[in-house]
PDB file of N, CA and C in Angstrom:
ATOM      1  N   UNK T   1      98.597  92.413 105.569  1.00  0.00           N
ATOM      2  CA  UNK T   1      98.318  91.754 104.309  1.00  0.00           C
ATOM      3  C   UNK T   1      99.533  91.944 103.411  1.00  0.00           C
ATOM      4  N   UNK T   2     100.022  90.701 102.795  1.00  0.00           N
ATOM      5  CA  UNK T   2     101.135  90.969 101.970  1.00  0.00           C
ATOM      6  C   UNK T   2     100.757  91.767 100.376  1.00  0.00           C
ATOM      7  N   UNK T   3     101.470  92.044  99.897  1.00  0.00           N
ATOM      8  CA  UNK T   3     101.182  92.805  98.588  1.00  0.00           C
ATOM      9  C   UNK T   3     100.159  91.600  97.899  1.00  0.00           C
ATOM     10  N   UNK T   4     101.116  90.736  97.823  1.00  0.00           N
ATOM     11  CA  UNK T   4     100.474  89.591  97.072  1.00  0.00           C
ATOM     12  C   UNK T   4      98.762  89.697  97.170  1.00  0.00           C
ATOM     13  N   UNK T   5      98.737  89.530  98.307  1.00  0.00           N
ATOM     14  CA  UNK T   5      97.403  89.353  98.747  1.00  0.00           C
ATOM     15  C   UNK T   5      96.374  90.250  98.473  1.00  0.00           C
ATOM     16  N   UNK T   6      97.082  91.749  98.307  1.00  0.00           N
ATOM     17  CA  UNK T   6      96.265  92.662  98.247  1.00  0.00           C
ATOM     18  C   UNK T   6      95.779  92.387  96.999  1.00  0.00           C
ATOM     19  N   UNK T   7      97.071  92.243  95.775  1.00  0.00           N
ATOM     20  CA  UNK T   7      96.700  92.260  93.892  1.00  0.00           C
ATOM     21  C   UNK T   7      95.809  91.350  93.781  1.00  0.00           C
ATOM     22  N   UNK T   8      95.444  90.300  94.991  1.00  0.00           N
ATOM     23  CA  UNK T   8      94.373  89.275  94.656  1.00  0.00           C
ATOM     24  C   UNK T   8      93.016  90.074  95.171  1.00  0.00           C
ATOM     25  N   UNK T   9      93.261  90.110  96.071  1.00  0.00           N
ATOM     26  CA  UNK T   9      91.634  91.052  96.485  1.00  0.00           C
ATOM     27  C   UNK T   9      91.433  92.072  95.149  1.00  0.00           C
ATOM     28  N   UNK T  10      92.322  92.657  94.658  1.00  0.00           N
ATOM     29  CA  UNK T  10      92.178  94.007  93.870  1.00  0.00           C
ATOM     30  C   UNK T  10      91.347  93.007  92.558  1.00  0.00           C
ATOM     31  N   UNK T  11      91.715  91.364  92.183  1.00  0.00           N
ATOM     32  CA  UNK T  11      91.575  90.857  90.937  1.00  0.00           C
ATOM     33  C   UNK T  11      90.047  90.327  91.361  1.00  0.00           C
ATOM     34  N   UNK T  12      89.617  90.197  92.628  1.00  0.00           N
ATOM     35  CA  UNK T  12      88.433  89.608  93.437  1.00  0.00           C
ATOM     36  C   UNK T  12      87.825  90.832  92.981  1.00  0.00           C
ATOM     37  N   UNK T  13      88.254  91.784  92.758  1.00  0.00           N
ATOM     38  CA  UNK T  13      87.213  92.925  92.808  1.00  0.00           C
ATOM     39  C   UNK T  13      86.926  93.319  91.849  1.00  0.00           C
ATOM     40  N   UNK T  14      87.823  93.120  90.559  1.00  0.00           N
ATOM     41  CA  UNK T  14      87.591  93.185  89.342  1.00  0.00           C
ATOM     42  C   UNK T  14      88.355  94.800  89.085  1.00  0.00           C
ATOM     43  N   UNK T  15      89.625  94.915  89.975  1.00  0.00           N
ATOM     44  CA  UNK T  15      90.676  96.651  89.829  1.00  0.00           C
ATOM     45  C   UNK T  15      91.880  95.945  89.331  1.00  0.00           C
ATOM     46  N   UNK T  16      92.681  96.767  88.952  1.00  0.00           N
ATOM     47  CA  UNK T  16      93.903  96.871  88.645  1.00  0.00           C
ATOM     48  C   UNK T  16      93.973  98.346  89.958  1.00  0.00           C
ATOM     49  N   UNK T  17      95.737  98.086  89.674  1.00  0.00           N
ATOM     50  CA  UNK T  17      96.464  98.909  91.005  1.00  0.00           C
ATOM     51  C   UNK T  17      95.717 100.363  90.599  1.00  0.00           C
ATOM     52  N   UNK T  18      96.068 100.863  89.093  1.00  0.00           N
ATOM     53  CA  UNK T  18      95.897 101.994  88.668  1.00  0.00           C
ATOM     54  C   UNK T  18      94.090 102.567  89.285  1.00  0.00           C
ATOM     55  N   UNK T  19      93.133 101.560  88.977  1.00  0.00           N
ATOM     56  CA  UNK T  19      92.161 101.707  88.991  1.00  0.00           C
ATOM     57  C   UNK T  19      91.800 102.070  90.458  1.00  0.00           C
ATOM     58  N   UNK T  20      92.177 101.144  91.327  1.00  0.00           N
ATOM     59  CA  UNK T  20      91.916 101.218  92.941  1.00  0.00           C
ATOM     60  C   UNK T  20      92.453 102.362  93.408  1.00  0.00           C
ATOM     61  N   UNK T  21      93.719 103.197  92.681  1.00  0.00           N
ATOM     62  CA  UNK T  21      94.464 104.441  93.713  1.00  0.00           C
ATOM     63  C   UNK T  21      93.775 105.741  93.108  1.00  0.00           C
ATOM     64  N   UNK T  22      92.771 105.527  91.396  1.00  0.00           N
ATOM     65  CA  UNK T  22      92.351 106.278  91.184  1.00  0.00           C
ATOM     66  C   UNK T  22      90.856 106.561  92.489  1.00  0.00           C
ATOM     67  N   UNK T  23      89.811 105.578  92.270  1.00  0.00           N
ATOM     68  CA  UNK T  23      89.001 104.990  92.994  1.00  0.00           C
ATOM     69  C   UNK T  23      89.420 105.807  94.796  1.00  0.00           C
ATOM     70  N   UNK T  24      90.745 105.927  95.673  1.00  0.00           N
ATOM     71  CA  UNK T  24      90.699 106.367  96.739  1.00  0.00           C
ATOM     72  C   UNK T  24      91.821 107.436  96.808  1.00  0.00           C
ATOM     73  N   UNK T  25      92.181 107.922  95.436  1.00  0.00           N
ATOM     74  CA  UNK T  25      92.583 109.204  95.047  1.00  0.00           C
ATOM     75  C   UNK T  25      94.037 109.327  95.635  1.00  0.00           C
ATOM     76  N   UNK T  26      94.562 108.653  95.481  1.00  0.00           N
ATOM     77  CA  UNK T  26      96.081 107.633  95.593  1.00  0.00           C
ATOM     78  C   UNK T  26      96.965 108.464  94.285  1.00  0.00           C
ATOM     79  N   UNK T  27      98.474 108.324  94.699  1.00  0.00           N
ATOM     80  CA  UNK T  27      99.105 107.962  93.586  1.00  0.00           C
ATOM     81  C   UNK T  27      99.226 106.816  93.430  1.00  0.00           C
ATOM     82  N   UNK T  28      99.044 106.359  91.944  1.00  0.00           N
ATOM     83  CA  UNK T  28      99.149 104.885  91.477  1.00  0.00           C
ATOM     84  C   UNK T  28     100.932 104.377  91.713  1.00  0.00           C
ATOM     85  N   UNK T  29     101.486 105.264  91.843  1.00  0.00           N
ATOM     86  CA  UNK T  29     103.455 104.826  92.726  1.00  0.00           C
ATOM     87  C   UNK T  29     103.386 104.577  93.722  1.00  0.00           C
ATOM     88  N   UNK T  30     102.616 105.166  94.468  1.00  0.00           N
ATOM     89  CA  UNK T  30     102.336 105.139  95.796  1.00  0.00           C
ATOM     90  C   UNK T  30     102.401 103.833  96.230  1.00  0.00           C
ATOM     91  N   UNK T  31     100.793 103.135  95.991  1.00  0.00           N
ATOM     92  CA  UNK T  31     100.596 101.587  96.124  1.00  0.00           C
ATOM     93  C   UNK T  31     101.748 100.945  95.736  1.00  0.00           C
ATOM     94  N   UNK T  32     101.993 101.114  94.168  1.00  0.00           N
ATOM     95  CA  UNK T  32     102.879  99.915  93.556  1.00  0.00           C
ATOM     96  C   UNK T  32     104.336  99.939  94.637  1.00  0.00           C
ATOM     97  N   UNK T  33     104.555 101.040  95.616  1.00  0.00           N
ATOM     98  CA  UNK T  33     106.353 101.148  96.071  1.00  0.00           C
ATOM     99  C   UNK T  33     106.263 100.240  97.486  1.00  0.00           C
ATOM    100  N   UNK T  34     104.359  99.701  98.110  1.00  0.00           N
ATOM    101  CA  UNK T  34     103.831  98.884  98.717  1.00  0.00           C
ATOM    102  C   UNK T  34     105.091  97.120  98.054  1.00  0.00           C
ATOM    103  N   UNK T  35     104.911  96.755  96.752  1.00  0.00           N
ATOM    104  CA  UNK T  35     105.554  95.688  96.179  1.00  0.00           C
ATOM    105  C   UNK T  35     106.894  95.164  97.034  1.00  0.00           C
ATOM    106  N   UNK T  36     107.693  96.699  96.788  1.00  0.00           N
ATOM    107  CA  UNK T  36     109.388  96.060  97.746  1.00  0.00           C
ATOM    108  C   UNK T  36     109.035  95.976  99.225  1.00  0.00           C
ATOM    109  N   UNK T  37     108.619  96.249  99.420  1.00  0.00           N
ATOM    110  CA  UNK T  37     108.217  96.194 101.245  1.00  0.00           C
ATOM    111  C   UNK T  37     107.539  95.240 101.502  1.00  0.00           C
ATOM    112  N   UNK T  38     107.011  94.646 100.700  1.00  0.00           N
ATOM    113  CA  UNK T  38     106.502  93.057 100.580  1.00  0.00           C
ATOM    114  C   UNK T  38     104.842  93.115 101.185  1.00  0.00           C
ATOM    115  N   UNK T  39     104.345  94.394 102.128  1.00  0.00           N
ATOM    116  CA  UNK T  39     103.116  94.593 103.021  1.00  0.00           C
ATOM    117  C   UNK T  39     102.510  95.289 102.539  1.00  0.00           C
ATOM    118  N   UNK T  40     101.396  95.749 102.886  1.00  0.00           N
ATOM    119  CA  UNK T  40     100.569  97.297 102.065  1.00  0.00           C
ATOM    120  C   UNK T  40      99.993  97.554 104.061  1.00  0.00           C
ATOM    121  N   UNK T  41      99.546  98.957 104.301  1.00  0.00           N
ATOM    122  CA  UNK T  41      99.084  99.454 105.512  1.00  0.00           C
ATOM    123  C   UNK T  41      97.875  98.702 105.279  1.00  0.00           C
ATOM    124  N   UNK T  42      97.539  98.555 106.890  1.00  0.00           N
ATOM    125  CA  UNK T  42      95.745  97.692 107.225  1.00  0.00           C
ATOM    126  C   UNK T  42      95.033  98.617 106.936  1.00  0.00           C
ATOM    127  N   UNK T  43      95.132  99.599 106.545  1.00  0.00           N
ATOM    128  CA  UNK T  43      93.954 100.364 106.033  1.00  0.00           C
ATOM    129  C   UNK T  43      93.572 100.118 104.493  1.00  0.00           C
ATOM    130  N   UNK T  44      94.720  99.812 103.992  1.00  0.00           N
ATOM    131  CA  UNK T  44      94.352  99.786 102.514  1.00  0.00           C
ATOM    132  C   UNK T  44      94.396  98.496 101.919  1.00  0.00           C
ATOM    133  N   UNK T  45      94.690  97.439 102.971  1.00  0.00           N
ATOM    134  CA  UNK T  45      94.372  96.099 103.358  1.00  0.00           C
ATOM    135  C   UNK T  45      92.653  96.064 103.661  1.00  0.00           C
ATOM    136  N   UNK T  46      92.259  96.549 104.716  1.00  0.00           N
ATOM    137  CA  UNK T  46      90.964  96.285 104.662  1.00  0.00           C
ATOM    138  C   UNK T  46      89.906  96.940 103.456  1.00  0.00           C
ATOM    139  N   UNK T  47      90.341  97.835 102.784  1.00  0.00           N
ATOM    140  CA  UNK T  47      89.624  98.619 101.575  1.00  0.00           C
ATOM    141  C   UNK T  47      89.565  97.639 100.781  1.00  0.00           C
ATOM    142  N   UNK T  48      90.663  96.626 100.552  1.00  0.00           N
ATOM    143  CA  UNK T  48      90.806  96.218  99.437  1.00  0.00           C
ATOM    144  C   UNK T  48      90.198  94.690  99.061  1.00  0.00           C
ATOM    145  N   UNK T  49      89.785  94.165 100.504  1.00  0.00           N
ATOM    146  CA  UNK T  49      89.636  93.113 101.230  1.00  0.00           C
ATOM    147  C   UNK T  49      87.778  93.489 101.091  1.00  0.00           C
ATOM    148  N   UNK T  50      87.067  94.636 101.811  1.00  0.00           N
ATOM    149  CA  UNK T  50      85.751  94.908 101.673  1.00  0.00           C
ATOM    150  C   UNK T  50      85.538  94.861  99.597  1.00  0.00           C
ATOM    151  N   UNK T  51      86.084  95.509  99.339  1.00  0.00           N
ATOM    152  CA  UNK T  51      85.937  95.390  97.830  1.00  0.00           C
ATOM    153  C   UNK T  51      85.840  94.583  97.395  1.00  0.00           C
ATOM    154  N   UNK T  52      86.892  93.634  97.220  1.00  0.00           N
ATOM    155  CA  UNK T  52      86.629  92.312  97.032  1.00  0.00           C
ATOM    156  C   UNK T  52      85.401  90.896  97.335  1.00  0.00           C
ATOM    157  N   UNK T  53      85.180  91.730  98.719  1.00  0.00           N
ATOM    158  CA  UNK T  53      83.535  90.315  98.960  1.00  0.00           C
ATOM    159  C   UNK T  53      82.537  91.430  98.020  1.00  0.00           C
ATOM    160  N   UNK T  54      82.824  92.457  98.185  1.00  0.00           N
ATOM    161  CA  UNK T  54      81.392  93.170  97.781  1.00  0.00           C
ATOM    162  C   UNK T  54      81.110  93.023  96.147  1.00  0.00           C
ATOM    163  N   UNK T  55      82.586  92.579  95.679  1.00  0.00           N
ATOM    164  CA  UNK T  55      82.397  92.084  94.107  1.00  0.00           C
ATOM    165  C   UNK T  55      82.087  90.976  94.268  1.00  0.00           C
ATOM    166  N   UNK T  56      81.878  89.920  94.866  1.00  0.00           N
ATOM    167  CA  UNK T  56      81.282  89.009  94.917  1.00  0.00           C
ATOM    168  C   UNK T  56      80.562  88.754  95.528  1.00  0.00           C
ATOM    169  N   UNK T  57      79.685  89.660  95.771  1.00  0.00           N
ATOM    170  CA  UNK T  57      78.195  89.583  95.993  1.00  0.00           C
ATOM    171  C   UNK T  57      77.596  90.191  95.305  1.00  0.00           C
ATOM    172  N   UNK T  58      78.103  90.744  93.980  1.00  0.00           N
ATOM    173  CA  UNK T  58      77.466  91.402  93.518  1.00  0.00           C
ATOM    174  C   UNK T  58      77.299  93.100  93.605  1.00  0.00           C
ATOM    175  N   UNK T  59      77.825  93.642  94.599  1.00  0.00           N
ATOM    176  CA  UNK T  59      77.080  94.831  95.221  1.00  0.00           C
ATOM    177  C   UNK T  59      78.044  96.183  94.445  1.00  0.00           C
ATOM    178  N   UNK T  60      78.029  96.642  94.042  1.00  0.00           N
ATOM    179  CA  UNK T  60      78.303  98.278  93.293  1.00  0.00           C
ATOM    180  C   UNK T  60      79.425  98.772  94.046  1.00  0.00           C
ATOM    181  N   UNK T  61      80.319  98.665  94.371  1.00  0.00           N
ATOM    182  CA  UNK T  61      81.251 100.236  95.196  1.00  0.00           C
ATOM    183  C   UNK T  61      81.771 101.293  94.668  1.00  0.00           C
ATOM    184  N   UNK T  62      82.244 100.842  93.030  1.00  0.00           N
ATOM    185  CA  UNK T  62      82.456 102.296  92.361  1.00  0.00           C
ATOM    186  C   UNK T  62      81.906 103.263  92.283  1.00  0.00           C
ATOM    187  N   UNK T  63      80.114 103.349  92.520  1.00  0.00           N
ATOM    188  CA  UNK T  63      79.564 104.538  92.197  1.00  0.00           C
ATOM    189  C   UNK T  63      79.573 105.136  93.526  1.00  0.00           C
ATOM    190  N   UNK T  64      79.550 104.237  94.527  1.00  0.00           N
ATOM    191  CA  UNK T  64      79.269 104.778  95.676  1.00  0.00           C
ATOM    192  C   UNK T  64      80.828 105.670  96.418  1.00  0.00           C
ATOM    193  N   UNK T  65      82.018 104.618  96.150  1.00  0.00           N
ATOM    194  CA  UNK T  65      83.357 105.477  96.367  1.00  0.00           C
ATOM    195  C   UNK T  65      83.104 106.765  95.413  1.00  0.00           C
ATOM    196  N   UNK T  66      82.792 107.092  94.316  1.00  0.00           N
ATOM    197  CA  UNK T  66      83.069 107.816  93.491  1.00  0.00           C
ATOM    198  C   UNK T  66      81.909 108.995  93.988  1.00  0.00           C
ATOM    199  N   UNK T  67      81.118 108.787  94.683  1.00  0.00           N
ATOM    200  CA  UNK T  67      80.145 109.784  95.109  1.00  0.00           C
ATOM    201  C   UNK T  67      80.779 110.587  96.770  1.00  0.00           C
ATOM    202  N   UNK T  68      81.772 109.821  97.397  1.00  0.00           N
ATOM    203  CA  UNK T  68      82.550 110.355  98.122  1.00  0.00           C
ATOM    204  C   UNK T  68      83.442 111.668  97.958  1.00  0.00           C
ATOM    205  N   UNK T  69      83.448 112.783  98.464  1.00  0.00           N
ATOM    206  CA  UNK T  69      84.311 113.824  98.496  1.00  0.00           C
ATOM    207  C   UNK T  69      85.926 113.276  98.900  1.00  0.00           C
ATOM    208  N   UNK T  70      86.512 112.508  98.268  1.00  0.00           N
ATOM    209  CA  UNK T  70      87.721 112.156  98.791  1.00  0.00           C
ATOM    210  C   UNK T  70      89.154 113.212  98.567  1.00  0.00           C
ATOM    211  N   UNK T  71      89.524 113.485  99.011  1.00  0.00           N
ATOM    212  CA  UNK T  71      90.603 114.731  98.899  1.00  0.00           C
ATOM    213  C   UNK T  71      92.000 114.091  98.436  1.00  0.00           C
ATOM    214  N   UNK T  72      92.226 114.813  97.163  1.00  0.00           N
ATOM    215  CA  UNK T  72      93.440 113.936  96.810  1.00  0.00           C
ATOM    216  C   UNK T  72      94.928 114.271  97.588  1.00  0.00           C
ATOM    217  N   UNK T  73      95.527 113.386  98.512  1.00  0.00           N
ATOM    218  CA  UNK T  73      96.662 113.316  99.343  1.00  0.00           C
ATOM    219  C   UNK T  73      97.852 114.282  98.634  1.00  0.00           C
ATOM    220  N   UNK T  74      98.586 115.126  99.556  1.00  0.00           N
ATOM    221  CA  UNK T  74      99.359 115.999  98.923  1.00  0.00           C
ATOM    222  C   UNK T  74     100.964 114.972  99.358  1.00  0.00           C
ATOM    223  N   UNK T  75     101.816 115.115  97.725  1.00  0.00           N
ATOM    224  CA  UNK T  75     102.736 114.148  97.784  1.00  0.00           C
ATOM    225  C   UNK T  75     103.606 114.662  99.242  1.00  0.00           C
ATOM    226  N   UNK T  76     104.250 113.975 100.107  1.00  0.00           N
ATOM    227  CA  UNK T  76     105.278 113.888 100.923  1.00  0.00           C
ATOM    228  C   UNK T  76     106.511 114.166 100.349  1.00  0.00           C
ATOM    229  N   UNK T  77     107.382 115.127 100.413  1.00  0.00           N
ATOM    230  CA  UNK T  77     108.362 115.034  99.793  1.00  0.00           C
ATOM    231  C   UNK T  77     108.926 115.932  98.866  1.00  0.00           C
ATOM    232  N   UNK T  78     108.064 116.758  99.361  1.00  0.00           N
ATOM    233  CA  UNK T  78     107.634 117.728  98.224  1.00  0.00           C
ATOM    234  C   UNK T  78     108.740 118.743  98.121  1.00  0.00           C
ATOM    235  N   UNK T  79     109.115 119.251  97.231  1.00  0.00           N
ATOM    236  CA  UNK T  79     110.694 120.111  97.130  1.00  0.00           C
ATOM    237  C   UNK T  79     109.671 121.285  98.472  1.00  0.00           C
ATOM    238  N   UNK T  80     110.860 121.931  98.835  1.00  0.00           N
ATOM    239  CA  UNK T  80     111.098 123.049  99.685  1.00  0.00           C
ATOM    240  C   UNK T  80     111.237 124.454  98.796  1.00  0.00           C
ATOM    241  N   UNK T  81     110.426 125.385  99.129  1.00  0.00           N
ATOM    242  CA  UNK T  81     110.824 126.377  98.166  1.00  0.00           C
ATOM    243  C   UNK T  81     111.663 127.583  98.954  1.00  0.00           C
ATOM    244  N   UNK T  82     112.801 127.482  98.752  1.00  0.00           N
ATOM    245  CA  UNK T  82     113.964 128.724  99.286  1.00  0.00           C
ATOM    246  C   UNK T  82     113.227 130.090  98.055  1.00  0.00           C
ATOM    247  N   UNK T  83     113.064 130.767  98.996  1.00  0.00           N
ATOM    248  CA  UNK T  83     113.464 132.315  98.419  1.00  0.00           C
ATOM    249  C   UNK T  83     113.775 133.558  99.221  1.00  0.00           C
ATOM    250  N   UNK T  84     114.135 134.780  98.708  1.00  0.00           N
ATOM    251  CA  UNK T  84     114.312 135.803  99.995  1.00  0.00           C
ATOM    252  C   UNK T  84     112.967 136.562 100.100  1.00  0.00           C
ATOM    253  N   UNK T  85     111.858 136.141  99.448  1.00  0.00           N
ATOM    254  CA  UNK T  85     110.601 137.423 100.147  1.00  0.00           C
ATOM    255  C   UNK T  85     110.865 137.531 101.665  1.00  0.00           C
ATOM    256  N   UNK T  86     110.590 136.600 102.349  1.00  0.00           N
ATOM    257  CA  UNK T  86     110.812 136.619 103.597  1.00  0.00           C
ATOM    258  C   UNK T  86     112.516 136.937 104.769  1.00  0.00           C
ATOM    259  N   UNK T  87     113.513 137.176 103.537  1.00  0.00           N
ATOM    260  CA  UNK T  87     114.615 137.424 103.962  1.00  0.00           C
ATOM    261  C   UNK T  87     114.484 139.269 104.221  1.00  0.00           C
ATOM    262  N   UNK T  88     115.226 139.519 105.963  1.00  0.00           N
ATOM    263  CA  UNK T  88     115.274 140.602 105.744  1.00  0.00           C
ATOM    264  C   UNK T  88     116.470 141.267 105.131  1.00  0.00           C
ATOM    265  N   UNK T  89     116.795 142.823 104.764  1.00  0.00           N
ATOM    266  CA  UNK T  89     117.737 143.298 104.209  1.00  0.00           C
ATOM    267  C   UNK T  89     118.909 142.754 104.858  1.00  0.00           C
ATOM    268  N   UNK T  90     119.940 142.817 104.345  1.00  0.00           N
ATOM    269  CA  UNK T  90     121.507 142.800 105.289  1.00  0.00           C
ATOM    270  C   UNK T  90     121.315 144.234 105.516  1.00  0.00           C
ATOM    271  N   UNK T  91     121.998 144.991 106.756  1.00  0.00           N
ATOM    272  CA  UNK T  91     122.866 145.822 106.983  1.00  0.00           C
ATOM    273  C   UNK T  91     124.143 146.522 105.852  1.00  0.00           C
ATOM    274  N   UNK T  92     124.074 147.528 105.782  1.00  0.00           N
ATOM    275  CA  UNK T  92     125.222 147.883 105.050  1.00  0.00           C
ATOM    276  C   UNK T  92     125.688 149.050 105.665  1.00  0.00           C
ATOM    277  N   UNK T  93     126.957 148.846 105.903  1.00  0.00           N
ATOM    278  CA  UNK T  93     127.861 149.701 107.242  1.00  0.00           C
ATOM    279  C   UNK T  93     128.855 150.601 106.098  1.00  0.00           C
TER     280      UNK T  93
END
């Protein structure tokens, strides 16, 4: 699914980007860095795609996503922490 496509399902559903990455516990950069790559993953293609008919049928998903234990994703990328706890002594001759 192209981005495009997704911001339409997201407008079918009655979300903004912010709203939907809150909703599956996303960073809201995350999605939007989806834009230059022109695609979004089929997973968050089909989320966004079920949302969308289910707003037009009428049917609730916010309370029900929001009743989900969803675990918020730990960023990729994350600095490295150097320190010496784990360094042993040098030698001293």
């Amino acid at each position: 699914m192209t981005y495009f496509e997704f911001r339409d399902q997201l407008k079918r559903a009655r979300l903004t980007v912010r709203e939907f990455a809150s909703l599956v516990k996303m960073n809201e950069n995350s999605i939007t860095n989806y834009s230059q790559k022109g695609v979004v993953p089929s997973h968050l293609a089909v989320i966004a795609l079920l949302m969308g008919e289910m707003a037009d049928h009428q049917i609730e998903f916010r309370d029900i996503i929001d009743q989900m234990e969803i675990k918020q994703k730990k960023p990729r990328g994350a600095p490295i922490k150097f320190g010496m706890s784990h360094a042993k002594p040098a030698l001293q001759g």
